[in-house]
Amino acid sequence: MKVGIIGCGAIANIITSNIVPKDDIDIKYFFDKNIERAENLASLAGGIAILNFEDMLNDVDLILECASPDSVKYYAPKILSKGIDMIIMSIGAFMDLDFYTEVFTLANENNARIHLPSGAVVGLDGIKAVSDFNLQDVSLVTRKSPKSLGMDIDKEKVLFEGKASDAVKVFPLNINVAATISMACNQDINVKIIVDPDVDRNVHEITARGDFGEFKTITMNHPCSANPKTSMLAAISAIKLLKSFNETITVGF
Ligand SMILES: NC(=O)c1ccc[n+]([C@@H]2O[C@H](COP(=O)([O-])OP(=O)(O)OC[C@H]3O[C@@H](n4cnc5c(N)ncnc54)[C@H](O)[C@@H]3O)[C@@H](O)[C@H]2O)c1
């Protein structure tokens, strides 16, 4: 499988440095609005840095976006209309319903698939499984360190309480998890975001209740050293997703 990357920051670096030849995944093209980042990563990975993202469109099976929600809105329609599959990390972009409808239609019409990794949270398998079985209440409580939000406070503070669709507007770069869970269960879930000086990790607590019973998951993420806003698990989940395309037996989903 030949892959191109848009966005050569923290996630792209972790993914690229953990793909080995036996995985049979050729990450060939590297694109970033900051060309130096694309060149650095391309030289580490033995790939090609490109100045225009169109230069990879005729030579890839899949494009992995790990740049920004705005980049998804700009590049995804152009990629999907060529029938090229995508992995998208900046999942918050999909909380814009018009955009969601546009890319869904484009992907369908052009036989392209869009893959959204589980990202920085565990429990999506369960949420997806029960989503059509009277799932009554799904909520997410996210705790972040002041450092990860670029804040300097010494007391816990609730920054946001409301629906995921609104959280994404206020914290577009920080709240992909809320968007991912909402999409997994097809509901605008309840979200609370807390800045907490007592945590040094990105902590996500999901609670789900329905006819099936109830579950709660807690994910205590180590941040990436290159970008404390991003959790290691987000990058790792994309690596596993990439590798799963070559697997004969897929466990969980
Ligand atoms: N799904 C999840 O659970 C999850 C978790 C963490 C981060 N994310 C998202 O993944 C994305 C990447 O995260 P990261 O930590 O690697 O970020 P990063 O800031 O370390 O790297 C992003 C890179 O993308 C480049 N970029 C930004 N906009 C661009 C554009 N329009 N065109 C080309 N290049 C562009 C930047 O120059 C930068 O090099 C972010 O949008 C982040 O919110 C998702």
XYZ file of N, CA and C and ligand atoms in Angstrom:
803
model
N 0.830 -1.187 0.000
C 0.000 0.000 0.000
C 0.880 1.260 0.000
N 0.586 2.151 -0.956
C 1.374 3.382 -1.050
C 0.605 4.535 -0.387
N 1.292 5.243 0.514
C 0.613 6.228 1.358
C 1.266 7.599 1.229
N 0.440 8.651 1.264
C 0.939 10.022 1.357
C 0.459 10.637 2.662
N 1.255 11.532 3.216
C 0.899 12.162 4.491
C 0.713 13.664 4.296
N -0.367 14.187 4.866
C -0.539 15.647 4.930
C -0.374 16.055 6.393
N 0.613 16.875 6.671
C 0.873 17.310 8.049
C 1.998 16.504 8.657
N 3.185 17.081 8.733
C 4.366 16.335 9.187
C 4.793 16.762 10.586
N 3.848 16.741 11.524
C 4.141 17.132 12.901
C 4.282 15.928 13.815
N 3.761 16.069 15.051
C 3.966 15.060 16.090
C 3.423 13.687 15.674
N 2.167 13.637 15.226
C 1.556 12.342 14.898
C 2.280 11.700 13.717
N 2.533 12.473 12.686
C 3.197 11.921 11.497
C 4.574 11.357 11.855
N 5.295 12.041 12.731
C 6.626 11.555 13.128
C 6.535 10.212 13.835
N 5.575 10.084 14.750
C 5.443 8.813 15.487
C 5.033 7.689 14.539
N 4.083 7.982 13.668
C 3.627 6.938 12.731
C 4.785 6.496 11.844
N 5.454 7.473 11.250
C 6.510 7.147 10.286
C 7.633 6.343 10.927
N 7.974 6.703 12.165
C 9.121 6.012 12.764
C 8.748 4.633 13.305
N 7.464 4.275 13.258
C 7.064 2.956 13.760
C 6.563 2.012 12.679
N 6.676 2.429 11.441
C 6.311 1.518 10.340
C 7.614 0.889 9.823
N 7.640 -0.437 9.780
C 8.863 -1.123 9.349
C 8.603 -1.842 8.025
N 9.672 -2.228 7.298
C 9.472 -2.821 5.968
C 8.502 -3.998 5.944
N 8.547 -4.841 6.986
C 7.670 -6.028 6.932
C 6.181 -5.663 7.015
N 5.871 -4.431 7.407
C 4.453 -4.019 7.457
C 3.851 -3.850 6.060
N 4.733 -3.771 5.056
C 4.272 -3.625 3.670
C 3.444 -2.350 3.470
N 3.876 -1.287 4.123
C 3.214 0.020 3.967
C 4.299 1.003 3.538
N 4.136 1.533 2.339
C 5.161 2.417 1.799
C 4.704 3.878 1.958
N 5.203 4.540 3.014
C 4.840 5.955 3.179
C 5.787 6.758 2.300
N 5.253 7.182 1.148
C 6.144 7.692 0.096
C 6.173 9.222 0.029
N 5.011 9.858 0.202
C 4.947 11.310 -0.010
C 4.668 12.049 1.293
N 5.352 13.178 1.450
C 5.226 13.991 2.663
C 4.912 15.426 2.257
N 3.781 15.928 2.768
C 3.368 17.290 2.428
C 3.046 18.049 3.710
N 3.538 19.284 3.792
C 3.242 20.151 4.939
C 3.310 21.590 4.431
N 2.502 22.459 5.012
C 2.585 23.864 4.585
C 3.948 24.444 4.980
N 4.574 23.798 5.951
C 5.945 24.139 6.321
C 6.866 23.122 5.625
N 7.444 23.506 4.520
C 8.180 22.554 3.668
C 9.367 21.915 4.398
N 9.953 22.673 5.338
C 11.084 22.107 6.099
C 10.669 20.861 6.867
N 9.463 20.904 7.446
C 8.967 19.731 8.191
C 8.769 18.549 7.257
N 8.238 18.831 6.082
C 8.038 17.744 5.109
C 9.396 17.171 4.692
N 10.353 18.049 4.461
C 11.677 17.577 4.033
C 12.363 16.753 5.126
N 12.264 17.223 6.371
C 12.897 16.488 7.475
C 12.327 15.081 7.601
N 11.004 14.999 7.581
C 10.381 13.688 7.778
C 10.632 12.784 6.566
N 10.571 13.375 5.385
C 10.828 12.577 4.175
C 12.243 12.011 4.212
N 13.194 12.811 4.672
C 14.567 12.297 4.665
C 14.747 11.217 5.741
N 14.052 11.349 6.877
C 14.120 10.292 7.903
C 13.504 8.989 7.388
N 12.426 9.131 6.603
C 11.661 7.947 6.196
C 12.060 7.427 4.817
N 12.952 8.119 4.168
C 13.341 7.709 2.814
C 12.225 7.949 1.810
N 11.441 9.011 2.018
C 10.344 9.334 1.100
C 10.612 10.626 0.341
N 9.551 11.188 -0.223
C 9.692 12.386 -1.062
C 8.858 13.516 -0.462
N 9.502 14.672 -0.254
C 8.759 15.852 0.195
C 8.196 16.550 -1.034
N 6.935 16.930 -0.982
C 6.337 17.592 -2.146
C 5.846 18.979 -1.772
N 5.923 19.885 -2.751
C 5.507 21.273 -2.524
C 4.009 21.455 -2.730
N 3.452 20.671 -3.668
C 2.017 20.737 -3.936
C 1.394 19.380 -3.636
N 0.310 19.388 -2.861
C -0.232 18.087 -2.454
C -0.778 17.307 -3.652
N -1.157 18.027 -4.737
C -1.677 17.344 -5.941
C -0.635 16.388 -6.534
N 0.662 16.650 -6.269
C 1.713 15.843 -6.890
C 1.683 14.376 -6.471
N 0.957 14.058 -5.393
C 0.925 12.641 -4.996
C -0.364 11.938 -5.429
N -1.324 12.692 -5.972
C -2.660 12.113 -6.160
C -2.711 10.955 -7.157
N -1.782 10.945 -8.117
C -1.832 9.846 -9.099
C -0.990 8.647 -8.696
N -0.430 8.670 -7.479
C 0.507 7.592 -7.129
C 0.309 7.051 -5.709
N -0.878 7.280 -5.118
C -1.087 6.755 -3.747
C -2.401 5.974 -3.673
N -2.420 5.021 -2.731
C -3.663 4.286 -2.463
C -4.446 4.961 -1.349
N -3.707 5.664 -0.496
C -4.348 6.234 0.689
C -3.595 7.492 1.130
N -4.344 8.485 1.605
C -3.705 9.679 2.170
C -4.099 9.803 3.633
N -3.073 10.004 4.448
C -3.263 10.126 5.891
C -3.171 11.598 6.256
N -4.268 12.145 6.759
C -4.273 13.552 7.194
C -3.930 13.605 8.660
N -2.878 14.342 9.010
C -2.602 14.634 10.420
C -2.099 16.077 10.482
N -2.956 16.999 10.068
C -2.563 18.413 9.986
C -3.475 19.300 10.839
N -4.733 19.485 10.417
C -5.651 20.381 11.135
C -7.059 20.209 10.579
N -8.086 20.606 11.366
C -9.459 20.505 10.839
C -9.636 21.308 9.549
N -9.017 22.489 9.465
C -9.148 23.292 8.232
C -8.556 22.566 7.034
N -7.451 21.860 7.275
C -6.822 21.142 6.162
C -7.736 20.030 5.663
N -8.466 19.400 6.575
C -9.408 18.352 6.156
C -10.445 18.970 5.223
N -10.949 20.126 5.625
C -11.999 20.763 4.818
C -11.469 21.152 3.431
N -10.220 21.521 3.359
C -9.653 21.949 2.071
C -9.263 20.753 1.186
N -8.539 19.783 1.791
C -7.962 18.713 0.957
C -8.901 17.518 0.733
N -9.701 17.171 1.753
C -10.470 15.916 1.651
C -11.361 15.865 0.402
N -12.122 16.935 0.073
C -12.966 16.829 -1.126
C -12.144 16.550 -2.392
N -10.950 17.153 -2.493
C -10.113 16.965 -3.687
C -9.579 15.525 -3.744
N -9.266 14.972 -2.590
C -8.704 13.611 -2.530
C -9.787 12.569 -2.798
N -10.924 12.733 -2.122
C -12.000 11.737 -2.236
C -12.602 11.732 -3.633
N -12.640 12.916 -4.274
C -13.240 12.947 -5.617
C -12.349 12.225 -6.627
N -11.098 11.937 -6.255
C -10.216 11.121 -7.107
C -10.344 9.632 -6.754
N -11.221 9.303 -5.813
C -11.408 7.906 -5.426
C -10.310 7.377 -4.517
N -9.564 8.304 -3.869
C -8.466 7.878 -2.985
C -8.982 7.789 -1.544
N -8.653 6.665 -0.882
C -9.059 6.467 0.514
C -8.293 7.415 1.430
N -8.895 7.695 2.589
C -8.216 8.573 3.559
C -8.303 8.013 4.979
N -7.246 8.294 5.759
C -7.337 8.220 7.211
C -7.315 9.666 7.677
N -8.284 10.034 8.498
C -8.365 11.426 8.959
C -8.207 11.475 10.479
N -7.233 12.253 10.926
C -7.009 12.419 12.372
C -7.799 13.601 12.935
N -7.934 14.669 12.148
C -8.573 15.894 12.661
C -10.093 15.754 12.540
N -10.612 14.876 13.382
C -11.991 14.396 13.233
C -13.010 15.487 13.572
N -12.564 16.482 14.348
C -13.450 17.605 14.681
C -14.082 18.230 13.439
N -13.409 18.154 12.295
C -13.940 18.745 11.056
C -15.315 18.183 10.701
N -15.569 16.937 11.128
C -16.831 16.281 10.755
C -18.023 16.756 11.582
N -17.774 17.560 12.589
C -18.913 18.066 13.373
C -19.662 19.147 12.605
N -19.105 19.615 11.500
C -19.812 20.521 10.591
C -20.663 19.633 9.661
N -21.966 19.657 9.904
C -22.865 18.714 9.240
C -22.870 18.858 7.718
N -22.761 20.107 7.238
C -22.739 20.305 5.785
C -21.495 19.652 5.189
N -20.370 19.824 5.884
C -19.116 19.227 5.398
C -19.208 17.696 5.442
N -19.736 17.180 6.527
C -19.902 15.728 6.663
C -20.690 15.181 5.474
N -21.809 15.852 5.155
C -22.669 15.389 4.062
C -21.922 15.459 2.727
N -21.159 16.546 2.541
C -20.409 16.718 1.285
C -19.392 15.585 1.095
N -18.604 15.309 2.127
C -17.555 14.293 1.944
C -18.133 12.884 1.910
N -19.204 12.666 2.654
C -19.859 11.353 2.613
C -20.327 11.067 1.178
N -20.971 12.059 0.573
C -21.486 11.902 -0.790
C -20.335 11.701 -1.778
N -19.299 12.530 -1.646
C -18.148 12.421 -2.561
C -17.487 11.045 -2.464
N -17.297 10.578 -1.242
C -16.650 9.277 -1.041
C -17.513 8.175 -1.661
N -18.818 8.246 -1.400
C -19.742 7.249 -1.940
C -19.716 7.224 -3.459
N -19.807 8.402 -4.058
C -19.869 8.501 -5.526
C -18.576 8.031 -6.189
N -17.461 8.181 -5.480
C -16.159 7.871 -6.086
C -15.512 6.610 -5.529
N -16.311 5.848 -4.761
C -15.845 4.574 -4.247
C -14.585 4.720 -3.374
N -14.558 5.785 -2.598
C -13.424 5.991 -1.677
C -13.913 5.730 -0.253
N -12.996 5.328 0.609
C -13.379 5.071 2.000
C -12.668 6.052 2.925
N -13.385 6.443 3.983
C -12.804 7.354 4.983
C -12.681 6.578 6.286
N -11.457 6.522 6.824
C -11.218 5.792 8.073
C -10.896 6.788 9.178
N -11.604 6.672 10.291
C -11.346 7.551 11.435
C -10.800 6.678 12.572
N -9.545 6.832 12.928
C -8.970 5.986 13.988
C -9.645 6.258 15.331
N -9.559 5.288 16.237
C -10.175 5.507 17.557
C -9.457 6.630 18.306
N -8.221 6.916 17.941
C -7.533 8.088 18.486
C -7.170 7.924 19.952
N -7.352 8.997 20.711
C -6.797 9.065 22.065
C -7.734 8.492 23.119
N -8.590 7.543 22.738
C -9.564 7.067 23.711
C -9.856 5.583 23.518
N -10.168 4.902 24.612
C -10.590 3.502 24.496
C -12.092 3.402 24.740
N -12.711 2.365 24.180
C -14.139 2.125 24.408
C -15.012 2.316 23.187
N -14.408 2.747 22.063
C -15.229 2.997 20.874
C -15.842 1.712 20.323
N -15.150 0.582 20.518
C -15.708 -0.697 20.058
C -17.072 -0.930 20.713
N -17.140 -0.734 22.027
C -18.396 -0.930 22.758
C -19.456 0.082 22.345
N -19.049 1.328 22.194
C -20.020 2.365 21.825
C -20.630 2.074 20.459
N -19.792 1.653 19.529
C -20.311 1.320 18.200
C -21.260 0.118 18.285
N -20.866 -0.869 19.067
C -21.675 -2.094 19.143
C -23.076 -1.795 19.667
N -23.186 -0.901 20.632
C -24.501 -0.682 21.266
C -25.242 0.522 20.680
N -24.646 1.181 19.698
C -25.211 2.464 19.250
C -26.632 2.329 18.685
N -26.986 1.182 18.145
C -28.346 1.004 17.592
C -29.274 0.306 18.571
N -28.874 0.195 19.815
C -29.665 -0.569 20.784
C -30.055 0.304 21.975
N -30.779 1.385 21.637
C -31.323 2.280 22.658
C -30.250 2.778 23.629
N -29.214 3.315 23.057
C -28.152 3.936 23.844
C -28.686 5.287 24.328
N -28.904 5.416 25.655
C -29.636 6.600 26.134
C -28.737 7.756 26.522
N -27.565 7.443 27.000
C -26.773 8.531 27.554
C -25.285 8.248 27.340
N -24.602 9.121 26.632
C -23.153 8.979 26.458
C -22.520 10.300 26.889
N -21.557 10.219 27.788
C -20.904 11.475 28.177
C -19.392 11.289 28.246
N -18.710 12.403 28.042
C -17.243 12.425 28.066
C -16.793 13.525 29.020
N -15.928 13.147 29.962
C -15.284 14.168 30.800
C -13.794 14.142 30.450
N -13.288 15.262 29.968
C -11.881 15.359 29.591
C -11.152 16.267 30.580
N -10.051 15.757 31.117
C -9.204 16.570 31.999
C -7.873 16.798 31.304
N -7.456 18.044 31.262
C -6.176 18.358 30.632
C -5.331 19.172 31.590
N -4.031 19.047 31.418
C -3.128 19.836 32.253
C -3.126 21.278 31.732
N -2.856 22.247 32.620
C -2.761 23.636 32.159
C -1.721 23.777 31.035
N -0.607 23.016 31.162
C 0.460 23.124 30.159
C -0.047 22.748 28.760
N -0.852 21.686 28.709
C -1.301 21.217 27.393
C -2.242 22.213 26.732
N -2.826 23.095 27.567
C -3.734 24.102 27.021
C -3.086 25.480 26.964
N -1.802 25.524 27.298
C -1.086 26.802 27.301
C -1.612 27.740 28.373
N -2.083 27.175 29.515
C -2.640 28.009 30.593
C -1.739 27.934 31.823
N -1.919 28.893 32.713
C -1.144 28.906 33.951
C -2.113 29.124 35.117
N -2.674 28.029 35.659
C -3.603 28.167 36.784
C -3.259 27.131 37.848
N -3.692 27.376 39.113
C -3.349 26.415 40.161
C -4.585 25.739 40.768
N -5.774 26.026 40.210
C -6.994 25.371 40.713
C -7.796 24.803 39.542
N -8.372 23.613 39.781
C -9.205 22.993 38.735
C -10.328 23.935 38.283
N -10.602 23.938 36.978
C -11.633 24.838 36.459
C -12.366 24.166 35.290
N -13.708 24.236 35.315
C -14.478 23.698 34.190
C -14.439 24.732 33.068
N -13.900 24.310 31.925
C -13.778 25.248 30.795
C -14.984 25.187 29.879
N -15.623 24.016 29.879
C -16.749 23.864 28.948
C -17.668 22.775 29.466
N -18.967 22.993 29.321
C -19.944 21.944 29.605
C -21.067 22.116 28.598
N -21.306 21.094 27.806
C -22.357 21.206 26.795
C -22.253 20.077 25.790
N -22.720 20.335 24.591
C -22.749 19.309 23.557
C -21.419 19.266 22.779
N -21.094 18.112 22.238
C -19.842 17.953 21.482
C -19.760 18.940 20.321
N -20.899 19.161 19.650
C -20.877 20.049 18.477
C -20.436 21.453 18.861
N -20.740 21.885 20.096
C -20.302 23.211 20.544
C -18.863 23.166 21.077
N -18.496 22.054 21.730
C -17.127 21.922 22.262
C -16.110 22.018 21.132
N -16.453 21.435 20.020
C -15.526 21.416 18.886
C -15.289 22.826 18.350
N -16.333 23.678 18.450
C -16.159 25.062 17.978
C -15.237 25.843 18.910
N -15.320 25.553 20.218
C -14.516 26.311 21.191
C -13.082 25.779 21.275
N -12.932 24.444 21.159
C -11.603 23.820 21.278
C -11.291 22.963 20.048
N -11.218 23.567 18.870
C -11.121 22.746 17.646
C -9.893 21.841 17.600
N -8.793 22.253 18.224
C -7.576 21.438 18.128
C -7.470 20.444 19.267
N -8.362 20.528 20.239
C -8.206 19.710 21.433
C -9.272 18.658 21.625
N -10.310 18.663 20.841
C -11.449 17.867 21.242
C -11.898 16.878 20.165
N -10.909 16.315 19.482
C -11.211 15.289 18.486
C -11.911 14.092 19.113
N -11.581 13.819 20.373
C -12.178 12.658 21.041
C -13.697 12.798 21.098
N -14.194 13.980 21.455
C -15.643 14.191 21.535
C -16.294 13.971 20.174
N -15.627 14.449 19.144
C -16.165 14.277 17.787
C -16.180 12.799 17.398
N -15.110 12.088 17.744
C -15.020 10.666 17.376
C -16.131 9.856 18.054
N -16.340 10.116 19.355
C -17.379 9.358 20.076
C -18.757 9.692 19.495
N -18.985 10.973 19.215
C -20.286 11.377 18.647
C -20.551 10.652 17.338
N -19.505 10.544 16.515
C -19.702 9.878 15.229
C -19.896 8.373 15.415
N -19.207 7.806 16.401
C -19.325 6.356 16.619
C -20.736 5.968 17.048
N -21.419 6.856 17.798
C -22.765 6.481 18.272
C -23.859 7.308 17.613
N -23.449 8.200 16.683
C -24.443 9.001 15.963
C -25.289 9.860 16.901
N -24.644 10.410 17.926
C -25.336 11.297 18.866
C -24.432 12.479 19.171
N -25.050 13.613 19.455
C -24.280 14.778 19.902
C -24.082 14.615 21.418
N -22.938 14.025 21.796
C -22.772 13.584 23.193
C -22.544 14.765 24.145
N -22.725 14.494 25.445
C -22.472 15.503 26.480
C -20.983 15.540 26.797
N -20.442 16.750 26.876
C -18.991 16.896 27.075
C -18.706 17.889 28.200
N -17.759 17.508 29.054
C -17.240 18.466 30.047
C -15.727 18.522 29.868
N -15.181 19.712 29.781
C -13.721 19.856 29.656
C -13.217 20.592 30.893
N -12.266 19.956 31.573
C -11.746 20.524 32.826
C -10.245 20.731 32.687
N -9.772 21.913 33.073
C -8.322 22.096 33.172
C -7.961 21.827 34.636
N -6.978 20.919 34.819
C -6.720 20.402 36.159
C -5.203 20.406 36.425
N -4.749 21.251 37.351
C -3.299 21.299 37.612
C -2.759 20.017 38.237
N -3.683 19.126 38.715
C -3.214 17.880 39.336
C -3.003 16.753 38.332
N -3.273 16.996 37.072
C -2.985 15.932 36.091
C -1.851 16.378 35.174
N -1.036 15.391 34.798
C 0.006 15.708 33.820
C -0.231 14.915 32.547
N -1.457 14.382 32.422
C -1.814 13.604 31.232
C -3.130 14.125 30.678
N -3.477 13.683 29.463
C -4.798 13.972 28.906
C -5.701 12.808 29.322
N -6.670 13.085 30.200
C -7.507 12.016 30.749
C -8.917 12.107 30.168
N -9.401 10.988 29.627
C -10.746 10.962 29.052
C -11.568 9.878 29.739
N -12.725 10.278 30.283
C -13.610 9.318 30.943
C -14.922 9.274 30.154
N -15.244 8.091 29.647
C -16.490 7.918 28.884
C -17.460 7.110 29.725
N -18.710 7.570 29.775
C -19.764 6.770 30.403
C -20.867 6.559 29.374
N -21.343 5.336 29.262
C -22.440 5.031 28.331
C -23.469 4.156 29.039
N -24.748 4.507 28.835
C -25.840 3.733 29.443
C -26.878 3.430 28.385
N -27.456 2.239 28.484
C -28.512 1.890 27.527
C -29.122 0.557 27.896
N -29.872 -0.047 26.953
C -30.521 -1.330 27.220
C -29.494 -2.421 27.527
N -28.282 -2.244 27.010
C -27.240 -3.262 27.204
C -26.718 -3.283 28.639
N -26.884 -2.154 29.355
C -26.303 -1.994 30.682
C -25.553 -0.672 30.727
N -24.364 -0.688 31.240
C -23.601 0.555 31.404
C -22.114 0.241 31.341
N -21.342 1.131 30.754
C -19.890 0.983 30.917
C -19.220 2.328 31.093
N -18.040 2.224 31.669
C -17.232 3.430 31.893
C -15.805 3.096 31.494
N -15.168 3.952 30.726
C -13.751 3.725 30.413
C -12.966 4.979 30.820
N -11.765 4.751 31.301
C -10.886 5.884 31.619
C -9.570 5.688 30.867
N -9.183 6.681 30.093
C -7.912 6.633 29.367
C -7.026 7.735 29.921
N -5.858 7.347 30.395
C -4.919 8.336 30.957
C -3.721 8.409 30.027
N -3.759 9.376 29.146
C -2.791 9.422 28.049
C -1.512 10.174 28.399
N -0.404 9.615 27.978
C 0.829 10.407 27.983
C 0.807 11.321 26.764
N 1.116 12.594 26.955
C 1.181 13.473 25.788
C 2.410 13.171 24.926
N 2.336 13.523 23.646
C 3.518 13.420 22.771
C 4.514 14.477 23.227
N 5.801 14.121 23.204
C 6.782 15.131 23.611
C 6.815 16.286 22.610
N 6.577 15.985 21.338
C 6.660 17.040 20.315
C 5.442 17.969 20.338
N 4.331 17.505 20.920
C 3.124 18.328 20.962
C 2.254 17.882 22.137
N 2.343 18.592 23.272
C 1.624 18.143 24.473
C 0.103 18.159 24.336
N -0.409 18.812 23.285
C -1.866 18.787 23.068
C -2.305 17.426 22.544
N -1.369 16.691 21.970
C -1.685 15.413 21.328
C -1.231 14.250 22.202
N -2.104 13.231 22.305
C -1.775 12.048 23.095
C -1.066 11.018 22.217
N -0.105 10.318 22.842
C 0.605 9.234 22.145
C -0.367 8.243 21.516
N -1.413 7.900 22.291
C -2.350 6.875 21.834
C -3.005 7.238 20.501
N -3.172 8.537 20.238
C -3.798 8.947 18.977
C -2.954 8.463 17.796
N -1.649 8.694 17.893
C -0.751 8.266 16.812
C -0.690 6.749 16.731
N -0.634 6.117 17.909
C -0.515 4.657 17.939
C -1.742 3.997 17.317
N -2.921 4.591 17.569
C -4.150 3.990 17.016
C -4.139 4.069 15.485
N -3.548 5.124 14.949
C -3.480 5.238 13.481
C -2.499 4.221 12.909
N -1.416 3.945 13.638
C -0.459 2.926 13.171
C -1.165 1.573 13.067
N -1.922 1.241 14.106
C -2.613 -0.062 14.119
C -3.647 -0.130 13.006
N -4.332 0.999 12.786
C -5.328 1.024 11.702
C -4.657 0.779 10.348
N -3.543 1.482 10.116
C -2.805 1.284 8.858
C -2.415 -0.184 8.674
N -1.894 -0.784 9.750
C -1.441 -2.178 9.653
C -2.625 -3.124 9.450
N -3.790 -2.750 9.965
C -4.943 -3.660 9.888
C -5.397 -3.885 8.446
N -5.057 -2.946 7.542
C -5.472 -3.126 6.145
C -4.798 -4.347 5.517
N -3.682 -4.773 6.085
C -2.983 -5.948 5.544
C -3.266 -7.212 6.355
N -4.163 -7.130 7.355
C -4.410 -8.300 8.204
C -5.479 -9.200 7.618
N -5.341 -10.490 7.833
C -6.352 -11.438 7.368
C -7.498 -11.524 8.377
N -7.152 -11.542 9.651
C -8.185 -11.583 10.696
C -8.127 -10.262 11.462
N -9.261 -9.569 11.521
C -9.303 -8.304 12.259
C -10.056 -8.533 13.568
N -9.427 -8.196 14.676
C -10.058 -8.395 15.987
C -10.589 -7.065 16.488
N -11.829 -7.027 17.013
C -12.434 -5.770 17.436
C -12.680 -4.929 16.194
N -13.163 -3.730 16.378
C -13.302 -2.855 15.200
C -13.445 -1.419 15.653
N -8.225 11.823 16.433
C -7.584 12.077 17.569
O -7.834 11.468 18.623
C -6.522 13.131 17.586
C -5.648 13.218 18.671
C -4.661 14.180 18.646
C -4.551 15.073 17.601
N -5.442 14.996 16.579
C -5.384 15.951 15.461
O -4.416 15.532 14.522
C -3.850 16.680 13.869
C -2.316 16.599 13.919
O -1.871 16.589 15.251
P -0.318 16.763 15.590
O -0.184 16.644 17.053
O 0.501 15.933 14.698
O -0.134 18.316 15.204
P 1.241 19.112 14.953
O 0.898 20.546 15.208
O 2.365 18.508 15.690
O 1.498 18.902 13.387
C 0.598 19.365 12.420
C 1.383 19.629 11.140
O 0.438 19.909 10.107
C 0.884 21.035 9.358
N -0.294 21.694 8.815
C -1.277 22.326 9.495
N -2.212 22.795 8.648
C -1.802 22.427 7.405
C -2.353 22.612 6.108
N -3.498 23.274 5.927
N -1.672 22.109 5.045
C -0.505 21.440 5.220
N 0.050 21.230 6.420
C -0.589 21.712 7.506
C 1.652 21.906 10.352
O 2.582 22.741 9.693
C 2.316 20.851 11.223
O 3.597 20.494 10.743
C -4.430 17.907 14.587
O -5.518 18.441 13.853
C -4.933 17.346 15.900
O -6.023 18.086 16.430
C -6.398 14.030 16.543
